[in-house]
Amino acid sequence: MLLLLLGLVLSLALAQKLYPEEIVEQDFNMTRAAGSWSSISLASDNVMWIGVNGDLHLFIRTIELLLNSSLLFHFRFWMQGECVFVTVVCEKTPKNAEFSTVYRGENKVLILETDYWMYIIFYLKNVRFGIETQVLALYGRIPVLSDPLLDRFEKAYRKYGMGPRNTINLAEKDLCQY
Ligand SMILES: *[C@@H]1O[C@H](CO)[C@@H](O)[C@H](O)[C@H]1NC(C)=O
Ligand SMILES: *[C@@H]1O[C@H](CO)[C@@H](O)[C@H](O)[C@H]1NC(C)=O
């Protein structure tokens, strides 16, 4: 009887874990969006930005919510055989989950969707020398994400007029962790 009960409790716990979290597309809770993330995939209408030597070929480590509601992104990237660490502060704007930062030009950064638990999709619009560039970033709580979440990312970048040729896969490509 005790074993049966234990089994029931365990399977209930497991069912909870496997049940997907609700996907949020507005009114984001930035406390829940913060924490550890891994870069999974990037998409851009200018792939030079996200390619191996691109300015946005960055691997996310953590996102910190600062006391003044700004976001601090901790990135790392590989340059000339070395791991380089870079942090970027994104200042809060009056809009929910919308931020701005100066990094290689003016940037607007916002969240498109997340379940907080497994994945998050960021949208960035950069303006530099009057030229607009859009970038979408898929981050995962774990270094590899399941196909349904990759499909959600594809749906998101297609909405911004991009296709698979506009993307680069960063999952498990972070040379710094080896
Ligand atoms: C945001 O999430 C945190 C952590 O889960 C929670 O403590 C807080 O109440 C949430 N805030 C709102 C406005 O729901
Ligand atoms: C928020 O705090 C960070 C870190 O101290 C700082 O860099 C940033 O300028 C602050 N933002 C505002 C709007 O005060």
Short mmCIF file of C-alpha atoms and ligand atoms in Angstrom, two decimals:
data_model
loop_
_atom_site.label_atom_id
_atom_site.label_comp_id
_atom_site.label_asym_id
_atom_site.label_seq_id
_atom_site.Cartn_x
_atom_site.Cartn_y
_atom_site.Cartn_z
CA MET A 1 0.00 0.00 0.00
CA LEU A 2 2.77 2.36 0.93
CA LEU A 3 4.65 1.54 -2.28
CA LEU A 4 1.52 2.08 -4.33
CA LEU A 5 0.99 5.47 -2.69
CA LEU A 6 4.61 6.40 -3.24
CA GLY A 7 4.27 5.40 -6.91
CA LEU A 8 1.17 7.57 -7.26
CA VAL A 9 2.87 10.56 -5.66
CA LEU A 10 5.91 10.11 -7.92
CA SER A 11 3.87 9.83 -11.11
CA LEU A 12 1.86 12.91 -10.13
CA ALA A 13 5.09 14.82 -9.59
CA LEU A 14 6.39 13.63 -12.96
CA ALA A 15 3.16 14.57 -14.74
CA GLN A 16 3.47 18.09 -13.33
CA LYS A 17 7.04 18.41 -14.59
CA LEU A 18 6.21 17.18 -18.08
CA TYR A 19 3.13 19.33 -18.43
CA PRO A 20 4.12 22.34 -20.55
CA GLU A 21 4.00 25.76 -18.97
CA GLU A 22 1.65 28.34 -20.42
CA ILE A 23 3.10 30.44 -23.25
CA VAL A 24 2.97 34.17 -22.55
CA GLU A 25 2.94 36.77 -25.35
CA GLN A 26 2.22 39.93 -23.37
CA ASP A 27 2.31 41.34 -19.82
CA PHE A 28 5.60 39.64 -19.13
CA ASN A 29 6.95 39.13 -15.63
CA MET A 30 10.59 40.16 -15.94
CA THR A 31 11.51 38.45 -12.67
CA ARG A 32 10.57 35.15 -14.24
CA ALA A 33 12.30 35.98 -17.55
CA ALA A 34 15.62 36.60 -15.77
CA GLY A 35 18.16 33.93 -14.88
CA SER A 36 20.29 31.44 -16.78
CA TRP A 37 19.80 30.98 -20.53
CA SER A 38 21.66 29.31 -23.41
CA SER A 39 21.74 30.58 -26.99
CA ILE A 40 19.85 28.18 -29.28
CA SER A 41 19.27 30.04 -32.54
CA LEU A 42 19.43 33.50 -34.10
CA ALA A 43 17.64 34.95 -37.12
CA SER A 44 18.36 38.21 -38.90
CA ASP A 45 17.50 40.01 -42.11
CA ASN A 46 21.24 40.71 -42.29
CA VAL A 47 22.97 37.39 -41.57
CA MET A 48 26.37 39.09 -41.40
CA TRP A 49 25.30 40.35 -37.97
CA ILE A 50 24.74 36.90 -36.53
CA GLY A 51 27.37 34.90 -38.47
CA VAL A 52 30.57 33.63 -36.87
CA ASN A 53 32.30 37.04 -36.99
CA GLY A 54 29.14 39.11 -36.58
CA ASP A 55 28.60 41.69 -33.83
CA LEU A 56 25.62 39.73 -32.50
CA HIS A 57 27.19 36.28 -32.63
CA LEU A 58 26.94 36.22 -28.84
CA PHE A 59 26.26 33.40 -26.42
CA ILE A 60 23.97 34.33 -23.56
CA ARG A 61 24.84 33.20 -20.04
CA THR A 62 22.44 35.04 -17.77
CA ILE A 63 19.93 37.88 -17.81
CA GLU A 64 19.79 39.94 -14.65
CA LEU A 65 16.90 42.16 -13.66
CA LEU A 66 18.41 45.26 -12.04
CA LEU A 67 16.79 47.19 -9.20
CA ASN A 68 15.97 50.06 -11.56
CA SER A 69 14.13 47.58 -13.86
CA SER A 70 16.83 47.62 -16.52
CA LEU A 71 18.10 44.30 -17.85
CA LEU A 72 21.73 43.26 -17.72
CA PHE A 73 22.66 40.68 -20.37
CA HIS A 74 25.81 38.67 -19.69
CA PHE A 75 27.22 37.31 -22.95
CA ARG A 76 30.40 35.59 -24.00
CA PHE A 77 31.94 34.96 -27.39
CA TRP A 78 35.04 33.39 -28.84
CA MET A 79 37.65 35.65 -30.40
CA GLN A 80 41.13 34.71 -31.57
CA GLY A 81 41.27 31.59 -29.43
CA GLU A 82 39.97 33.28 -26.30
CA CYS A 83 36.74 33.58 -24.43
CA VAL A 84 35.57 37.20 -24.19
CA PHE A 85 32.91 38.29 -21.69
CA VAL A 86 30.64 41.23 -22.40
CA THR A 87 27.70 42.73 -20.52
CA VAL A 88 25.02 44.90 -22.09
CA VAL A 89 22.57 47.03 -20.07
CA CYS A 90 19.16 47.42 -21.69
CA GLU A 91 17.25 50.36 -20.22
CA LYS A 92 13.59 49.91 -19.44
CA THR A 93 11.18 51.91 -21.58
CA PRO A 94 7.61 52.82 -20.50
CA LYS A 95 6.28 49.81 -22.44
CA ASN A 96 6.05 46.37 -20.78
CA ALA A 97 9.11 44.20 -21.47
CA GLU A 98 10.51 46.75 -23.92
CA PHE A 99 14.08 47.98 -23.56
CA SER A 100 16.57 50.15 -25.38
CA THR A 101 20.32 50.06 -25.58
CA VAL A 102 23.22 51.50 -27.51
CA TYR A 103 25.31 48.66 -28.91
CA ARG A 104 26.72 49.04 -32.43
CA GLY A 105 23.97 51.63 -32.93
CA GLU A 106 20.56 52.23 -31.36
CA ASN A 107 18.60 49.16 -30.37
CA LYS A 108 15.06 48.41 -29.34
CA VAL A 109 14.79 45.08 -27.52
CA LEU A 110 11.59 43.29 -26.59
CA ILE A 111 10.24 39.87 -25.68
CA LEU A 112 7.99 38.19 -28.24
CA GLU A 113 7.03 35.12 -26.22
CA THR A 114 8.17 32.83 -23.43
CA ASP A 115 7.05 30.10 -21.10
CA TYR A 116 9.77 31.26 -18.62
CA TRP A 117 10.42 27.58 -17.96
CA MET A 118 12.07 26.35 -21.19
CA TYR A 119 12.42 29.09 -23.82
CA ILE A 120 12.24 32.78 -24.58
CA ILE A 121 12.24 34.67 -27.89
CA PHE A 122 13.69 38.18 -28.01
CA TYR A 123 13.28 40.66 -30.85
CA LEU A 124 15.85 43.34 -31.51
CA LYS A 125 15.69 46.23 -33.98
CA ASN A 126 19.01 47.94 -34.59
CA VAL A 127 19.44 51.26 -36.35
CA ARG A 128 22.99 52.08 -37.39
CA PHE A 129 23.94 54.70 -39.93
CA GLY A 130 20.23 54.93 -40.80
CA ILE A 131 20.04 51.24 -41.71
CA GLU A 132 17.54 49.01 -39.90
CA THR A 133 18.42 45.44 -38.97
CA GLN A 134 16.11 43.00 -37.22
CA VAL A 135 17.35 40.11 -35.09
CA LEU A 136 15.40 37.40 -33.31
CA ALA A 137 17.03 35.30 -30.62
CA LEU A 138 15.85 31.98 -29.22
CA TYR A 139 17.26 31.16 -25.79
CA GLY A 140 16.69 27.97 -23.81
CA ARG A 141 16.95 27.13 -20.12
CA ILE A 142 18.83 24.04 -21.35
CA PRO A 143 21.41 23.95 -24.19
CA VAL A 144 19.16 22.04 -26.64
CA LEU A 145 15.44 22.59 -27.22
CA SER A 146 12.74 20.26 -28.56
CA ASP A 147 11.33 20.56 -32.10
CA PRO A 148 8.01 22.15 -31.07
CA LEU A 149 9.93 25.07 -29.54
CA LEU A 150 12.18 25.37 -32.61
CA ASP A 151 8.97 25.46 -34.67
CA ARG A 152 7.67 28.34 -32.55
CA PHE A 153 10.88 30.22 -33.31
CA GLU A 154 10.45 29.56 -37.04
CA LYS A 155 6.89 30.85 -36.86
CA ALA A 156 8.19 33.99 -35.12
CA TYR A 157 10.92 34.85 -37.64
CA ARG A 158 8.62 34.08 -40.59
CA LYS A 159 6.27 36.71 -39.18
CA TYR A 160 9.12 39.21 -39.66
CA GLY A 161 9.66 38.12 -43.28
CA MET A 162 12.62 35.83 -42.69
CA GLY A 163 13.23 32.19 -43.67
CA PRO A 164 15.55 29.37 -42.57
CA ARG A 165 18.36 30.91 -44.64
CA ASN A 166 18.27 33.90 -42.29
CA THR A 167 19.09 31.77 -39.27
CA ILE A 168 22.12 30.38 -37.52
CA ASN A 169 22.10 27.53 -35.03
CA LEU A 170 24.08 28.27 -31.86
CA ALA A 171 22.99 25.28 -29.78
CA GLU A 172 26.11 23.56 -28.43
CA LYS A 173 28.35 25.83 -30.53
CA ASP A 174 29.66 27.81 -27.56
CA LEU A 175 33.41 27.17 -27.68
CA CYS A 176 33.83 28.87 -24.28
CA GLN A 177 32.28 26.01 -22.37
CA TYR A 178 34.91 23.45 -23.45
C1 LIG B 1 6.56 37.77 -10.95
O1 LIG B 1 7.21 36.56 -10.64
C2 LIG B 1 7.73 36.53 -9.33
C3 LIG B 1 8.57 35.25 -9.22
O2 LIG B 1 7.86 34.14 -9.64
C4 LIG B 1 6.61 36.61 -8.33
O3 LIG B 1 7.13 36.58 -7.02
C5 LIG B 1 5.83 37.90 -8.57
O4 LIG B 1 4.71 37.95 -7.73
C6 LIG B 1 5.38 37.99 -10.02
N1 LIG B 1 4.82 39.33 -10.24
C7 LIG B 1 3.61 39.51 -10.76
C8 LIG B 1 3.20 40.91 -10.97
O5 LIG B 1 2.88 38.57 -11.06
C1 LIG B 2 20.12 51.15 -14.06
O1 LIG B 2 21.25 50.59 -13.38
C2 LIG B 2 22.34 50.25 -14.23
C3 LIG B 2 23.39 49.56 -13.37
O2 LIG B 2 23.67 50.28 -12.22
C4 LIG B 2 22.87 51.49 -14.92
O3 LIG B 2 23.93 51.13 -15.81
C5 LIG B 2 21.75 52.11 -15.72
O4 LIG B 2 22.19 53.30 -16.33
C6 LIG B 2 20.55 52.41 -14.82
N1 LIG B 2 19.44 52.91 -15.63
C7 LIG B 2 18.75 54.00 -15.32
C8 LIG B 2 17.66 54.37 -16.26
O5 LIG B 2 19.02 54.67 -14.34
#
